[in-house]
Coordinates of C-alpha atoms in Angstrom, one line a residue:
X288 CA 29.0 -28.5 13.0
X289 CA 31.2 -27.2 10.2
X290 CA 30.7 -28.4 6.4
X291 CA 32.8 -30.7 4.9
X292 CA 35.8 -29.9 2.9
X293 CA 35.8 -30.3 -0.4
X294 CA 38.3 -33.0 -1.6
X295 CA 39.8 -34.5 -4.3
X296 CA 37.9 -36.8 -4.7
X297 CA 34.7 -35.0 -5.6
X298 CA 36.2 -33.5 -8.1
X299 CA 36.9 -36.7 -9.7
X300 CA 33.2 -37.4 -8.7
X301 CA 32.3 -34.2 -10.3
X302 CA 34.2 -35.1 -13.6
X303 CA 33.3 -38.8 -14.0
X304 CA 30.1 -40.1 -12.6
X305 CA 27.5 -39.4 -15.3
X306 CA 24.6 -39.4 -12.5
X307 CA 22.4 -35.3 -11.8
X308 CA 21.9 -36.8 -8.3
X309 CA 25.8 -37.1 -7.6
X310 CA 26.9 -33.8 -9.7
X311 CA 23.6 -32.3 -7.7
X312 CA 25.7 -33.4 -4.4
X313 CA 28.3 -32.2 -5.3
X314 CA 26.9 -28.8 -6.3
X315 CA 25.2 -28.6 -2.9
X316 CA 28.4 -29.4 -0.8
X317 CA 30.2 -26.0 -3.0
X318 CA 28.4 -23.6 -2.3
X319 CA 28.8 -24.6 1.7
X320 CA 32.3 -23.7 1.4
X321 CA 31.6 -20.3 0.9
X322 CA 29.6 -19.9 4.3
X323 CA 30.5 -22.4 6.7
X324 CA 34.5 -23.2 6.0
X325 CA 37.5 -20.9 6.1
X326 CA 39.0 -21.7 2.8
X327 CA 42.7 -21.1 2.0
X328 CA 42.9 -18.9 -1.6
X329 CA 43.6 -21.9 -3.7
X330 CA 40.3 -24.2 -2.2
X331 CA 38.1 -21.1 -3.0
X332 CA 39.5 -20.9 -6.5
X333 CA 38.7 -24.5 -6.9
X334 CA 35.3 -23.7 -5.4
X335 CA 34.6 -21.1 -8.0
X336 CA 35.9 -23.2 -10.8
X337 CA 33.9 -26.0 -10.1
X338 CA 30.5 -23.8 -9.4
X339 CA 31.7 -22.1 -12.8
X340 CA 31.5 -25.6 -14.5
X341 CA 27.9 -26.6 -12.8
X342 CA 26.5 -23.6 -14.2
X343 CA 26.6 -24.8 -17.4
X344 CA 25.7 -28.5 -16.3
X345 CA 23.0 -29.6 -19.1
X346 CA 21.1 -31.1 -16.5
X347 CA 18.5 -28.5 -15.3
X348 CA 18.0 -30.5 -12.5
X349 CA 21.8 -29.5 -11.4
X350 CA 21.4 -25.8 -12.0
X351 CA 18.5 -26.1 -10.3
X352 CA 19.6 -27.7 -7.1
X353 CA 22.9 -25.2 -7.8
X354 CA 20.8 -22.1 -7.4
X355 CA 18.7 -23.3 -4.6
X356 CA 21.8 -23.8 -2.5
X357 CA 23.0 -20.7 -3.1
X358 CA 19.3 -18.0 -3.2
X359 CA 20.0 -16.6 -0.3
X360 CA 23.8 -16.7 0.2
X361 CA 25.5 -13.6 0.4
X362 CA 28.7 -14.9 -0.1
X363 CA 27.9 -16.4 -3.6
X364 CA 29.8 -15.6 -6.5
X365 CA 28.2 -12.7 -8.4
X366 CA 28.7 -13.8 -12.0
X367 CA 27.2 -17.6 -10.9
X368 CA 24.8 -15.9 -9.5
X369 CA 23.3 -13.7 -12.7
X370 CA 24.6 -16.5 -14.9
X371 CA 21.4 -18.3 -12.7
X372 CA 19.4 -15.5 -12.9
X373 CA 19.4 -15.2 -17.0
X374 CA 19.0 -19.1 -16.9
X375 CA 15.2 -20.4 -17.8
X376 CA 12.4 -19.7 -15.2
X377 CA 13.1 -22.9 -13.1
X378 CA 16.1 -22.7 -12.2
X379 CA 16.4 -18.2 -12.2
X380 CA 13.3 -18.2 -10.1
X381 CA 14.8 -19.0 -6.1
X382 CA 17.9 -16.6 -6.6
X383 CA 15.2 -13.9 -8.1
X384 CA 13.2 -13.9 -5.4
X385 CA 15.6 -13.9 -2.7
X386 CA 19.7 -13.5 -3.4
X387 CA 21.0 -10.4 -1.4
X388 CA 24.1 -10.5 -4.4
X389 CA 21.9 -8.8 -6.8
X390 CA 22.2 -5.1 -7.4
X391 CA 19.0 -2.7 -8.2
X392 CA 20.8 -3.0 -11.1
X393 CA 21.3 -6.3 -11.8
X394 CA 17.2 -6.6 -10.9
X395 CA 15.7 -4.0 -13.4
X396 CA 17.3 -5.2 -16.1
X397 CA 16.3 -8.6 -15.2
X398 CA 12.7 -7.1 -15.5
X399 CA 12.8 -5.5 -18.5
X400 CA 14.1 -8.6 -20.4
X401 CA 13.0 -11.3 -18.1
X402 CA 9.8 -13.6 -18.2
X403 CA 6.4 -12.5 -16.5
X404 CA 7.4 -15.1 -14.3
X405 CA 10.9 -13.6 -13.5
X406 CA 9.3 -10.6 -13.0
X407 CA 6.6 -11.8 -10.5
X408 CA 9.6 -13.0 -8.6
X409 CA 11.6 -9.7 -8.0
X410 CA 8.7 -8.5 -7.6
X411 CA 8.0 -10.2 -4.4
X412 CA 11.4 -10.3 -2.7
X413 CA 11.5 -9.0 0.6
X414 CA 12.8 -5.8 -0.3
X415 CA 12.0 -3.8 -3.3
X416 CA 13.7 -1.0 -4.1
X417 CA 12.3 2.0 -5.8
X418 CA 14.1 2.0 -9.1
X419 CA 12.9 -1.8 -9.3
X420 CA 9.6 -0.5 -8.5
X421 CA 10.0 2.0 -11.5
X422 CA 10.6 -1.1 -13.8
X423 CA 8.1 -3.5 -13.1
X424 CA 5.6 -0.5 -12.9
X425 CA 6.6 0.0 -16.1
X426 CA 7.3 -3.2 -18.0
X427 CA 5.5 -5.3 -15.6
X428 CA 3.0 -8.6 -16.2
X429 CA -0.2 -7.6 -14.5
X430 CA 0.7 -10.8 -12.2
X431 CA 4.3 -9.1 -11.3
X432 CA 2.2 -5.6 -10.5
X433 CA -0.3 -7.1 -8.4
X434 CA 2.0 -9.0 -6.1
X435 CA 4.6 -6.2 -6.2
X436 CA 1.3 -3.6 -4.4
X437 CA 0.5 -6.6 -2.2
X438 CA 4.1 -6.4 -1.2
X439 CA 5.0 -4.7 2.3
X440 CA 8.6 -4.5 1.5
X441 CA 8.1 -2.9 -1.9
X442 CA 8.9 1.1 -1.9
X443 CA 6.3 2.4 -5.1
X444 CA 7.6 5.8 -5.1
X445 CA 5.3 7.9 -7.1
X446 CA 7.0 7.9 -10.4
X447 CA 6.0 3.9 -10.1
X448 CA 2.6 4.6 -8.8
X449 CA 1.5 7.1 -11.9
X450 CA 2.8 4.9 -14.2
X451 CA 0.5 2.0 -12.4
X452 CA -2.4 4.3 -12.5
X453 CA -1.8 5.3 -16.4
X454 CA -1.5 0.8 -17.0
X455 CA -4.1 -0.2 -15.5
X456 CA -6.5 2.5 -14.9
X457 CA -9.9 0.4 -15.1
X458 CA -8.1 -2.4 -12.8
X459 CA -9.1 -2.0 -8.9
X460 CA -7.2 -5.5 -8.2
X461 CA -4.3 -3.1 -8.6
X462 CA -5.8 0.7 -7.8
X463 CA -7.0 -1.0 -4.0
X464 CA -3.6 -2.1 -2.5
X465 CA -1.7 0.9 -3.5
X466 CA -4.6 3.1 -1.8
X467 CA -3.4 1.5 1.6
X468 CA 0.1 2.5 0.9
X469 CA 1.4 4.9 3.5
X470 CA 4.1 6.3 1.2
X471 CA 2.2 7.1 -1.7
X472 CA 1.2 11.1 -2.1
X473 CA -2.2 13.0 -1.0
X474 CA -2.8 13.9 -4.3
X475 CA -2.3 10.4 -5.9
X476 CA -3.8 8.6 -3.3
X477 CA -7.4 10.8 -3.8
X478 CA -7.4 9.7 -7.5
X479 CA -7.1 6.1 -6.8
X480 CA -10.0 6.1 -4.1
X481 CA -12.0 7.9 -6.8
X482 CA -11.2 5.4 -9.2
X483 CA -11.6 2.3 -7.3
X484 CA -14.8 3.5 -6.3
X485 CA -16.1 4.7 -9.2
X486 CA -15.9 0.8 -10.9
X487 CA -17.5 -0.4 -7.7
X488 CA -20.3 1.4 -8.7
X489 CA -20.5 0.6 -12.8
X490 CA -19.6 -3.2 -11.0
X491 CA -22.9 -2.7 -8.9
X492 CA -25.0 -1.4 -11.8
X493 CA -24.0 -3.9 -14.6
X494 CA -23.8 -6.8 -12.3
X495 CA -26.5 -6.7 -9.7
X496 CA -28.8 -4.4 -11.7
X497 CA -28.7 -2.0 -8.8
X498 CA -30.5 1.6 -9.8
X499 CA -28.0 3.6 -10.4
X500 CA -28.8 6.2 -7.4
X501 CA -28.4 4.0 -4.9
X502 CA -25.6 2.7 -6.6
X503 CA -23.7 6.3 -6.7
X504 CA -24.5 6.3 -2.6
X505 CA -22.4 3.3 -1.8
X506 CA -19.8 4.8 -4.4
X507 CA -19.4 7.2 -2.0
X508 CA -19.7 5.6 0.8
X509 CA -17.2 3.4 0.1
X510 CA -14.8 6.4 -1.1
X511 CA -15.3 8.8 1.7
X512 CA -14.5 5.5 4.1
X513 CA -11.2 4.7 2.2
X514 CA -10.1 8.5 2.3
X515 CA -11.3 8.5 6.1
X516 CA -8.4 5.4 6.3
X517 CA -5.5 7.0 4.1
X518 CA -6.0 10.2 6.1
X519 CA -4.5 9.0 9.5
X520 CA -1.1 8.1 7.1
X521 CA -0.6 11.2 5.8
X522 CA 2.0 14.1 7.0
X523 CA 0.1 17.0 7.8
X524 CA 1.3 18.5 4.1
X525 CA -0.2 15.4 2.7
X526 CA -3.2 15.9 4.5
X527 CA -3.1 19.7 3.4
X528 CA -3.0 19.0 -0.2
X529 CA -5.4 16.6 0.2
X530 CA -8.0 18.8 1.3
X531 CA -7.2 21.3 -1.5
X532 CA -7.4 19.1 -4.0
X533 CA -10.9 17.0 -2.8
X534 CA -12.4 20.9 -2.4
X535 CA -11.2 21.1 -6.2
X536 CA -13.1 18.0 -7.0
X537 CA -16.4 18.4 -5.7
X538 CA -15.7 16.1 -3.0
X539 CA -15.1 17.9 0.2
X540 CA -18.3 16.7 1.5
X541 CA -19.7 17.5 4.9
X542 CA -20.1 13.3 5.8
X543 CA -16.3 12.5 5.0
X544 CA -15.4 15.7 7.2
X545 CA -17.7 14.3 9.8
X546 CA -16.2 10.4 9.1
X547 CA -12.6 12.1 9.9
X548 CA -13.9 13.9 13.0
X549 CA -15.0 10.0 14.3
X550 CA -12.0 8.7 13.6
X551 CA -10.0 11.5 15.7
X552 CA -8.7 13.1 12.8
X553 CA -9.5 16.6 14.2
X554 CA -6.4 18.2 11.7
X555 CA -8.2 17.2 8.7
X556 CA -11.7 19.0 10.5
X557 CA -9.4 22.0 10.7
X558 CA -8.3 22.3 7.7
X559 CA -11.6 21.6 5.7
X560 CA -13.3 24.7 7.2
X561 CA -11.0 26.6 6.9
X562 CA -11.0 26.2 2.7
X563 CA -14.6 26.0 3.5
X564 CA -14.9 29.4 5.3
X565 CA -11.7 30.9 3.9
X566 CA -10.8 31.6 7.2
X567 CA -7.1 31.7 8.2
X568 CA -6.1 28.4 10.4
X569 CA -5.1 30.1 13.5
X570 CA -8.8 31.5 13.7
X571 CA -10.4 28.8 12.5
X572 CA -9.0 26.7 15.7
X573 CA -9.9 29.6 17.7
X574 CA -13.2 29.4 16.4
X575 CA -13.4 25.0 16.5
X576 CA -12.0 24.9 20.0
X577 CA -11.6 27.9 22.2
X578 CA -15.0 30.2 21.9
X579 CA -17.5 27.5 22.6
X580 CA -20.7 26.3 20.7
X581 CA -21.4 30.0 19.0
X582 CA -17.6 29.3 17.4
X583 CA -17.9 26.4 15.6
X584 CA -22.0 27.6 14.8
X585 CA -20.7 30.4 13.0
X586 CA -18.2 28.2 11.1
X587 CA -20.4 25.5 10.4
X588 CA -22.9 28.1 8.5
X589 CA -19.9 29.7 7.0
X590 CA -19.1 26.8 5.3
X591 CA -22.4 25.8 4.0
X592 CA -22.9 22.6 5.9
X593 CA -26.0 20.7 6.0
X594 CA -28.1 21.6 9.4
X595 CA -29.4 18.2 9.6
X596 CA -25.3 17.1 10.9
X597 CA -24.7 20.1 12.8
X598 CA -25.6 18.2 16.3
X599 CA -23.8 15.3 15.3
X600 CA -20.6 17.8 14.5
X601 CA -21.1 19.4 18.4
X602 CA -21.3 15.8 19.4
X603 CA -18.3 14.7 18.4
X604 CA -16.1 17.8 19.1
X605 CA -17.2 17.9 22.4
X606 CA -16.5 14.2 22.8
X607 CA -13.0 15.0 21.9
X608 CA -12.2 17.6 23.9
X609 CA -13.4 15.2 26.9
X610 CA -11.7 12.2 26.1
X611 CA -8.5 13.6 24.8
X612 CA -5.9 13.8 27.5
X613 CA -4.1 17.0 29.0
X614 CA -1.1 15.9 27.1
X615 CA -3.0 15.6 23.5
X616 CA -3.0 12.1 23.0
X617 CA -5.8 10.3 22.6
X618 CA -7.3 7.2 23.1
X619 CA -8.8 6.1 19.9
X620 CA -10.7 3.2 20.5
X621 CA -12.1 4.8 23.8
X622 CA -12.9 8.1 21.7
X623 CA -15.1 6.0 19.2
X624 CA -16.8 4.3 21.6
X625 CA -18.1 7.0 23.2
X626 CA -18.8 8.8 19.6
X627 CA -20.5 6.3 19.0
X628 CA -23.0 6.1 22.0
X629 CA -23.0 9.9 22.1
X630 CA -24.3 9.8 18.4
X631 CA -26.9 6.9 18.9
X632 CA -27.9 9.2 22.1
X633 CA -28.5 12.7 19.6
X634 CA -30.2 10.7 16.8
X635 CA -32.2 8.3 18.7
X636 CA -34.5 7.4 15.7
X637 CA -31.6 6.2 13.7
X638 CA -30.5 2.8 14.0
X639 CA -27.1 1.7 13.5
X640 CA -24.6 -1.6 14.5
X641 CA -21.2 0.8 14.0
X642 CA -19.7 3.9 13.7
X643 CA -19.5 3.7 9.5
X644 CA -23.1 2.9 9.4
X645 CA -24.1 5.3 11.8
X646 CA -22.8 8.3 9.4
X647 CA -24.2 6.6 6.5
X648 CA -27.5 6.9 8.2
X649 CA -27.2 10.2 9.1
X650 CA -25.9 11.1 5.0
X651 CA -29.9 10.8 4.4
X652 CA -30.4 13.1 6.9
X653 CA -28.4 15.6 5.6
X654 CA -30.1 18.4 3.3
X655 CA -27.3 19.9 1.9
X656 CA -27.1 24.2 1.9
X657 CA -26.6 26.4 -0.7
X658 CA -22.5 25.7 -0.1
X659 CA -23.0 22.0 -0.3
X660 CA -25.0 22.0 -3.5
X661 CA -22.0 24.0 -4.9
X662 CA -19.7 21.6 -4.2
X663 CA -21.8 18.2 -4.8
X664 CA -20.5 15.9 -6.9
X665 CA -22.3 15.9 -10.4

């Protein structure tokens, strides 16, 4: 059924009966006109003058009910619309957080010089653009940052995401969401896992009185899980880069190269021996793949892996190759099952529930080589 045509007679509602509820009314049945009724030029004149004058309506309750009628209509007046938007936090907040008439432009300047609550309201429309990113990375309450990384529709380029790290660099509330972010860089996305897991183990320490060694273990457990989970997001560039840079750091450990193996991420197993071994990529798949266990022996002792998770290294390669179909897909959940049991099989004495705790298990195992010492983290 089609709206109601405004009248003459509310207008002379408009202009004489003192009542919010009836201006309210009034308000509600403008901004209808502009979606559901062909208006001739002169009714949506008379539209616009009349939404021009409830803008400025003293009662909030009238700009209030004004802007919810109009949040998400993309036919509304632009200039009603910001003249809402700059209004006080009540009545700004609906068209903030969802009016398609706003530019990117309109939006970062309403974060700059808008309240923490304005703020927390661009921040969680459904689509962020970067340059609004940008500004609430950088001008941003902490409650407009956190729900802009909770935010799916968000795009935190990595300008915004630096600028996030550099704010709020002891804060994992924000440092955690922005690690699951598939758009984010290798290189940033390494920093944050180290951070976040680096304050889980001072947390564990100063809260729970945990010795500090075992501590430092579930630090990295916890990291070398989290980078396991970024890796299947990442370009193969990404994934590159990543791998230079966690060599770099100390952190190219044999357990998260093993973790990536288990989760099918064969690529990243490639490309950490072959910084390992300095061994140019063609060869080093040669060498993973094509010549068979004496291969991937020399390899592994090339790289200075821990002998203690060489089986569990042939294991799982040669799980892969038999699970993994003639075209190259593979079926993940299948391929970790049978990781899993093939694992539990090799290493009967160690007892595990899942795949994670499985390769924490076999971490104690591990006694690392003269390569891994080198690259241990201090």
């Amino acid at each position: 059924m089609s709206a109601e045509k405004l009248t003459i007679a509310d207008v002379e509602r408009l202009l004489s009966d003192p009542s919010e509820d009836a201006r309210a009314a009034v308000a509600a049945k403008v901004v209808r006109q502009f979606t559901q009724v062909e208006l001739a030029p002169r009714e949506r004149e008379l539209a616009r003058e009349i939404l021009g004058y409830l803008v400025h309506d003293v009662a909030i309750s009238v700009r209030e009910a004004l802007a919810r009628c109009m949040d998400d209509n993309a036919a509304a007046p632009r200039d009603i619309i910001l003249q809402l938007a700059r209004d006080i936090d009540r009545v700004a907040l609906p068209v903030l957080e969802r009016s398609p008439v706003l530019t990117d432009e309109d939006l970062v300047g309403l974060v700059f010089y808008g309240s923490p609550a304005k703020q927390c309201a661009i921040a969680g429309r459904p689509e962020v653009a970067a340059p609004v990113s940008e500004a609430i990375a950088h001008r941003g309450d902490r409650t407009a940052v956190l729900r802009l990384v909770q935010n799916a529709g968000a795009v935190i380029n990595e300008a915004a995401a630096t600028m996030l790290v550099k704010r709020y660099v002891d804060d994992a509330d924000v440092a955690a969401p922005l690690v699951q972010r598939g758009e984010l860089p290798a290189l940033l996305v390494e920093r944050l896992i180290a951070m976040v897991s680096e304050e889980l183990r001072e947390y564990l320490v100063a809260q729970h009185e945990m010795d500090d060694r075992m501590a430092a273990s579930l630090e990295e457990q916890t990291r070398e899980r989290t980078t396991a989970d970024a890796i299947s997001r990442m370009s193969n560039d990404d994934m590159r880069a990543l791998v230079v840079q966690l060599s770099e750091n100390g952190r190219l450990t044999a357990t998260l190269i093993l973790r990536a193996a288990c989760a099918g991420e064969i690529r990243f197993v490639e490309a950490a021996f072959a910084i390992l071994t300095d061994v140019p990529d063609e060869r080093i798949w040669r060498l993973i793949h094509d010549v068979g266990a004496l291969g991937f022996r020399a390899v592994y002792a090339r790289a200075g892996m821990p002998e203690a998770l060489y089986p569990a290294f042939r294991r799982v390669l040669d799980t892969y190759r038999a699970v993994r179909s003639a075209d190259g897909s593979l079926d993940l959940g299948l391929y970790r099952f049978h990781v899993f049991e093939g694992l539990r099989e090799t290493f009967e004495e160690v007892e595990a529930s899942d795949l994670d705790a499985m390769i924490d298990r076999l971490a104690r195992l591990a006694t690392p080589g003269p390569g891994q010492r080198r690259r241990s983290v201090a």
